[in-house]
Coordinates of C-alpha atoms and ligand atoms in Angstrom, one line a residue:
M1168 CA -9.9 -15.2 6.2
N1169 CA -12.0 -13.5 9.0
L1170 CA -11.3 -10.0 9.9
T1171 CA -14.5 -9.5 11.9
G1172 CA -14.0 -6.9 14.6
K1173 CA -10.8 -5.6 13.1
V1174 CA -10.3 -1.9 12.1
A1175 CA -8.4 -1.2 9.0
L1176 CA -6.9 1.8 7.5
V1177 CA -6.0 1.8 3.7
T1178 CA -4.1 4.9 2.5
G1179 CA -4.8 6.2 -1.0
S1180 CA -7.8 4.0 -1.3
G1181 CA -10.2 6.1 -3.3
R1182 CA -9.5 4.2 -6.4
G1183 CA -7.2 1.5 -7.9
I1184 CA -5.4 -1.1 -5.9
G1185 CA -6.2 0.7 -2.6
K1186 CA -10.0 0.6 -3.3
A1187 CA -9.8 -3.1 -4.1
I1188 CA -7.9 -3.8 -0.8
A1189 CA -10.5 -1.8 1.1
Q1190 CA -13.3 -3.6 -0.5
K1191 CA -11.6 -7.1 0.2
L1192 CA -10.9 -6.1 3.8
A1193 CA -14.5 -5.0 4.2
E1194 CA -15.8 -8.3 2.8
A1195 CA -13.6 -10.2 5.2
G1196 CA -15.4 -8.3 8.0
A1197 CA -13.2 -5.4 8.9
S1198 CA -14.4 -1.8 9.6
I1199 CA -12.7 0.3 6.9
I1200 CA -11.1 3.7 6.9
I1201 CA -10.7 5.0 3.3
N1202 CA -8.0 7.7 3.2
D1203 CA -7.1 9.8 0.2
V1204 CA -6.2 13.4 -0.8
A1205 CA -9.2 13.8 -3.2
D1206 CA -12.7 14.5 -1.9
S1207 CA -14.0 12.2 -4.6
A1208 CA -12.7 9.2 -2.6
E1209 CA -15.7 9.6 -0.2
A1210 CA -17.7 7.8 -2.9
T1211 CA -15.6 4.7 -2.3
A1212 CA -16.5 4.8 1.4
Q1213 CA -20.1 5.3 0.5
E1214 CA -20.0 2.3 -1.8
I1215 CA -18.6 0.0 0.9
T1216 CA -21.1 1.3 3.4
T1217 CA -24.0 0.7 1.0
A1218 CA -22.7 -2.9 0.6
G1219 CA -23.5 -3.4 4.3
K1220 CA -19.9 -2.9 5.7
P1221 CA -19.0 0.1 7.9
S1222 CA -16.7 2.6 6.3
L1223 CA -15.4 6.0 7.1
F1224 CA -13.7 8.5 4.7
I1225 CA -10.8 10.6 6.2
K1226 CA -9.3 13.1 3.9
A1227 CA -5.4 13.4 4.6
N1228 CA -2.3 13.9 2.7
V1229 CA 0.0 11.0 3.9
C1230 CA 3.1 13.2 3.4
S1231 CA 2.1 15.4 6.2
S1232 CA 2.8 14.3 9.8
A1233 CA 0.2 16.7 11.2
E1234 CA -2.6 15.5 8.9
V1235 CA -1.7 11.7 9.5
N1236 CA -1.4 12.2 13.3
T1237 CA -4.9 13.9 13.3
M1238 CA -6.2 11.0 11.1
I1239 CA -5.1 8.3 13.4
E1240 CA -6.3 10.1 16.5
K1241 CA -9.7 10.3 14.8
I1242 CA -9.7 6.7 14.0
V1243 CA -8.9 5.7 17.6
A1244 CA -11.4 8.1 18.9
T1245 CA -14.1 6.7 16.8
Y1246 CA -13.3 2.9 16.9
G1247 CA -11.2 2.6 20.1
K1248 CA -8.3 1.0 18.2
L1249 CA -6.5 0.4 14.9
D1250 CA -5.5 -3.2 14.0
I1251 CA -4.4 -3.0 10.3
L1252 CA -2.6 -0.4 8.3
V1253 CA -2.1 -0.8 4.6
N1254 CA 0.4 1.8 3.2
N1255 CA -0.8 1.8 -0.4
A1256 CA -0.7 5.6 -1.5
G1257 CA 1.6 6.1 -4.3
I1258 CA 2.4 8.2 -7.4
S1259 CA 4.8 7.9 -10.3
R1260 CA 6.7 10.7 -12.0
D1261 CA 8.8 8.8 -14.7
Q1262 CA 11.8 10.4 -16.3
I1263 CA 15.3 9.2 -17.2
T1264 CA 17.8 9.9 -14.5
L1265 CA 19.7 12.5 -16.6
R1266 CA 16.5 14.5 -17.0
M1267 CA 14.7 14.0 -13.7
T1268 CA 14.2 17.1 -11.8
D1269 CA 14.6 17.6 -8.0
E1270 CA 10.8 18.1 -7.9
E1271 CA 10.0 14.8 -9.6
W1272 CA 12.5 13.0 -7.2
D1273 CA 11.1 14.6 -4.1
A1274 CA 7.4 14.2 -4.9
V1275 CA 7.7 10.5 -5.4
I1276 CA 10.1 9.9 -2.5
N1277 CA 7.6 11.8 -0.2
V1278 CA 4.4 10.2 -1.3
N1279 CA 5.7 6.6 -1.7
L1280 CA 8.4 6.3 0.9
K1281 CA 8.3 9.2 3.6
S1282 CA 4.5 8.5 3.9
V1283 CA 5.2 4.9 4.9
F1284 CA 7.5 6.1 7.7
I1285 CA 5.0 8.8 8.8
C1286 CA 2.0 6.5 8.9
T1287 CA 3.8 3.5 10.5
R1288 CA 5.2 5.8 13.3
A1289 CA 1.7 7.2 13.9
V1290 CA 0.0 3.9 14.3
L1291 CA 2.7 2.0 16.3
K1292 CA 1.9 3.8 19.5
Y1293 CA -1.6 2.3 19.5
M1294 CA -0.6 -1.0 18.1
M1295 CA 2.1 -1.4 20.8
R1296 CA -0.6 -0.7 23.5
Q1297 CA -2.8 -3.3 22.0
R1298 CA 0.1 -5.8 21.5
Y1299 CA -1.3 -6.5 18.1
G1300 CA -1.0 -5.1 14.7
R1301 CA -0.7 -5.9 11.0
I1302 CA 1.1 -3.6 8.7
V1303 CA 1.2 -4.3 5.0
N1304 CA 3.2 -1.9 2.7
I1305 CA 2.7 -1.8 -1.0
S1306 CA 6.1 -1.8 -2.7
S1307 CA 6.7 -3.0 -6.2
I1308 CA 8.8 -5.5 -8.2
V1309 CA 10.8 -2.4 -9.6
G1310 CA 12.0 -1.9 -6.0
I1311 CA 13.8 -5.3 -6.4
I1312 CA 14.8 -5.4 -10.2
G1313 CA 14.9 -1.6 -10.9
N1314 CA 13.4 -0.1 -14.1
P1315 CA 14.7 2.5 -16.6
G1316 CA 12.9 5.9 -16.1
Q1317 CA 11.9 5.1 -12.6
V1318 CA 14.9 6.0 -10.5
N1319 CA 12.7 7.9 -8.0
Y1320 CA 10.0 5.3 -7.9
S1321 CA 12.2 2.2 -7.7
A1322 CA 14.3 3.9 -4.9
A1323 CA 11.2 4.5 -3.0
K1324 CA 9.8 1.0 -3.5
A1325 CA 13.2 -0.5 -2.4
G1326 CA 13.2 1.7 0.6
I1327 CA 9.8 0.3 1.5
I1328 CA 11.4 -3.1 1.8
G1329 CA 14.0 -1.7 4.1
I1330 CA 11.3 -0.1 6.3
T1331 CA 9.4 -3.3 6.3
R1332 CA 12.3 -5.4 7.6
S1333 CA 13.4 -2.8 10.1
V1334 CA 10.1 -2.3 11.7
A1335 CA 9.3 -6.0 11.7
K1336 CA 12.5 -6.6 13.8
E1337 CA 11.7 -3.7 16.1
M1338 CA 8.0 -4.8 16.7
G1339 CA 8.2 -8.5 16.7
S1340 CA 8.0 -8.9 20.5
R1341 CA 4.8 -6.8 20.4
H1342 CA 3.0 -9.1 18.1
I1343 CA 3.0 -6.7 15.2
T1344 CA 3.8 -8.0 11.9
V1345 CA 5.0 -5.9 9.1
N1346 CA 5.3 -7.3 5.4
A1347 CA 5.2 -5.9 1.9
V1348 CA 3.5 -6.8 -1.2
C1349 CA 5.3 -6.2 -4.5
P1350 CA 2.8 -6.0 -7.4
G1351 CA 4.0 -6.5 -10.9
F1352 CA 2.0 -5.0 -13.7
I1353 CA -1.6 -4.4 -12.5
E1354 CA -4.3 -2.9 -14.7
T1355 CA -5.1 0.5 -12.9
E1356 CA -5.0 4.1 -13.9
M1357 CA -1.2 4.1 -13.2
T1358 CA -0.5 1.5 -15.8
Q1359 CA -3.1 2.9 -18.2
K1360 CA -0.6 5.6 -19.0
L1361 CA 1.5 2.8 -20.7
S1362 CA 1.1 2.3 -24.3
E1363 CA -0.6 -0.9 -25.7
K1364 CA 2.8 -1.8 -27.3
V1365 CA 4.5 -1.6 -23.9
K1366 CA 1.6 -3.6 -22.2
E1367 CA 1.9 -6.3 -24.8
E1368 CA 5.7 -6.6 -24.4
Y1369 CA 5.3 -7.0 -20.6
S1370 CA 2.4 -9.5 -21.0
Q1371 CA 4.7 -11.6 -23.1
R1372 CA 7.5 -11.6 -20.4
I1373 CA 4.9 -12.7 -17.7
P1374 CA 4.9 -16.5 -17.2
L1375 CA 1.1 -16.4 -16.4
G1376 CA 0.7 -14.4 -19.7
F1377 CA -1.6 -11.5 -18.5
L1378 CA -1.5 -8.3 -16.4
G1379 CA -2.8 -8.6 -12.8
S1380 CA -6.0 -7.0 -11.4
P1381 CA -6.2 -5.0 -8.3
K1382 CA -8.0 -7.8 -6.7
D1383 CA -5.0 -10.0 -7.1
V1384 CA -3.1 -7.6 -4.9
A1385 CA -6.0 -7.2 -2.5
D1386 CA -6.1 -11.0 -1.9
A1387 CA -2.5 -11.2 -0.9
V1388 CA -2.9 -8.2 1.4
A1389 CA -5.9 -9.7 3.1
F1390 CA -3.9 -12.8 3.8
L1391 CA -1.0 -10.8 5.3
A1392 CA -3.5 -8.8 7.4
S1393 CA -5.2 -12.0 8.8
D1394 CA -4.4 -14.2 11.7
E1395 CA -3.6 -17.0 9.2
A1396 CA -0.3 -15.0 8.6
R1397 CA 0.5 -14.6 12.3
Y1398 CA 4.0 -16.2 11.9
I1399 CA 5.0 -14.2 8.8
T1400 CA 6.8 -10.9 9.3
G1401 CA 9.6 -8.9 7.6
Q1402 CA 8.8 -10.5 4.2
Y1403 CA 7.8 -9.3 0.7
L1404 CA 5.4 -11.3 -1.5
C1405 CA 5.6 -10.6 -5.2
V1406 CA 2.2 -10.7 -7.0
D1407 CA 3.4 -10.5 -10.5
G1408 CA 2.3 -13.5 -12.5
G1409 CA 5.9 -15.0 -12.1
L1410 CA 7.5 -11.9 -13.9
I1411 CA 10.6 -11.9 -11.6
A1412 CA 10.5 -15.6 -10.7
G1413 CA 14.0 -16.8 -9.9
W1414 CA 15.4 -13.3 -9.8
Ligands
NAP2715 P1 -3.5 4.8 -8.5 O1 -4.7 4.2 -9.3 O2 -2.8 6.0 -9.1 O3 -4.0 5.2 -7.0 C1 -3.2 5.8 -6.1 C2 -4.1 6.4 -5.0 O4 -3.1 7.1 -4.0 C3 -5.1 7.3 -5.6 O5 -6.3 7.2 -4.9 C4 -4.5 8.7 -5.1 O6 -5.3 9.8 -4.8 C5 -3.8 8.3 -3.8 N1 -2.8 9.3 -3.4 C6 -1.8 9.8 -4.1 N2 -1.1 10.7 -3.2 C7 -1.6 10.7 -2.1 C8 -1.3 11.4 -0.9 N3 -0.3 12.3 -0.7 N4 -2.0 11.1 0.2 C9 -3.0 10.2 0.1 N5 -3.4 9.4 -0.9 C10 -2.6 9.8 -2.0 O7 -2.4 3.8 -8.3 P2 -2.5 2.2 -8.2 O8 -2.1 1.7 -9.4 O9 -3.8 1.8 -7.6 O10 -1.3 2.0 -7.1 C11 -1.5 1.8 -5.7 C12 -0.2 1.4 -5.1 O11 0.3 0.2 -5.7 C13 0.9 2.4 -5.2 O12 1.7 2.4 -4.1 C14 1.8 1.9 -6.5 O13 3.0 2.5 -6.5 C15 1.7 0.5 -6.1 N6 2.0 -0.4 -7.4 C16 1.1 -0.3 -8.5 C17 1.4 -1.1 -9.5 C18 0.5 -1.1 -10.8 O14 0.8 -1.9 -11.7 N7 -0.6 -0.4 -10.8 C19 2.5 -1.8 -9.7 C20 3.3 -1.9 -8.6 C21 3.0 -1.2 -7.4 P3 -5.9 10.7 -6.2 O15 -7.0 10.0 -6.6 O16 -6.3 12.0 -5.5 O17 -4.7 10.9 -6.9

C-alpha cells in the first residue's frame, strides 16, 4: 500500500491503537497529523518525524466543533488538502445499566460517537472539493454483539456503524469512501484495565487464541485508506481473531 503524497489525520493518536495507525500510515508514505487532548502526544509526532516521515501535532478535543474546525483549517492551510481521516479517539466508562450515571453515558457518547460526526462534517467540505477522501472509523465488535457493563460504549460503537453507512451513501458520488474497523480485544491501556482472569477467558473464546495488537488494527486501517480499497465503502471489518465469526 502506497500512501505517498496523502495527508492523514488520526484522532486520539498519542498512544495505543491510534499511535499504531499513525505509524503505519506514515510508513506507507502519508504525511501524518497526530491529534490528542494531551500535550504528551506531541512526543508521538516527534517519534514519527525522527523516523523520517513528516508529522504534525495538533492538540484538540474532538468533542468540540470549534476546536475540530480550527484543527482542520490548520491542516488544510499547512498541507493544502486532507485525504484521510481516521476517527479513532475513544474512552470507556464501564458500569452496569442500573448504576450508570448520566455523566458516564454522556462522556462516552460525546467522545466516541459525537466526535465522529463532528470530525466527519468538518473534513467533508474539503474532501468533496477534492472529489477524493478516505474516512475510516474505529468502532468495536461490542457495537455489533453488545457487552454487559458497556451500554454507553456499545451504543456509541453501534452508532458509528450507522454513521459509516449513512455518510458512505451520501458521499459515494464524490469518490469519498467511508468504512469502519471493529477491533476485538486488543492489547492497549484500555484493555490493561481488565483482570488477567478476564483476559484469559476472552483468549479462550478467540478462535486464533490470542489478543490482537494495535498493529493488527493499523494494518486493516491502512488497507481501507489505500487506493487498493477504492471499491469498498459503507462496510465494517472485524479485526478480532475470529471472535464474532458467524455472528
Ligand atoms: P487508548 O489507549 O485509551 O487511547 C485513546 C486515545 O484517545 C488516547 O490517546 C486519548 O488521549 C485519546 N482521546 C481521548 N479523548 C479524546 C478527545 N476528547 N479528543 C482527542 N483525543 C482523545 O485506547 P485504544 O485502546 O488505543 O483505543 C483506540 C480506539 O479503538 C478507541 O476508539 C476504542 O474504543 C477502540 N477500540 C479499542 C479496543 C481495544 O481492545 N483496545 C477494542 C475495540 C475498539 P489521552 O492520552 O489524553 O487520554
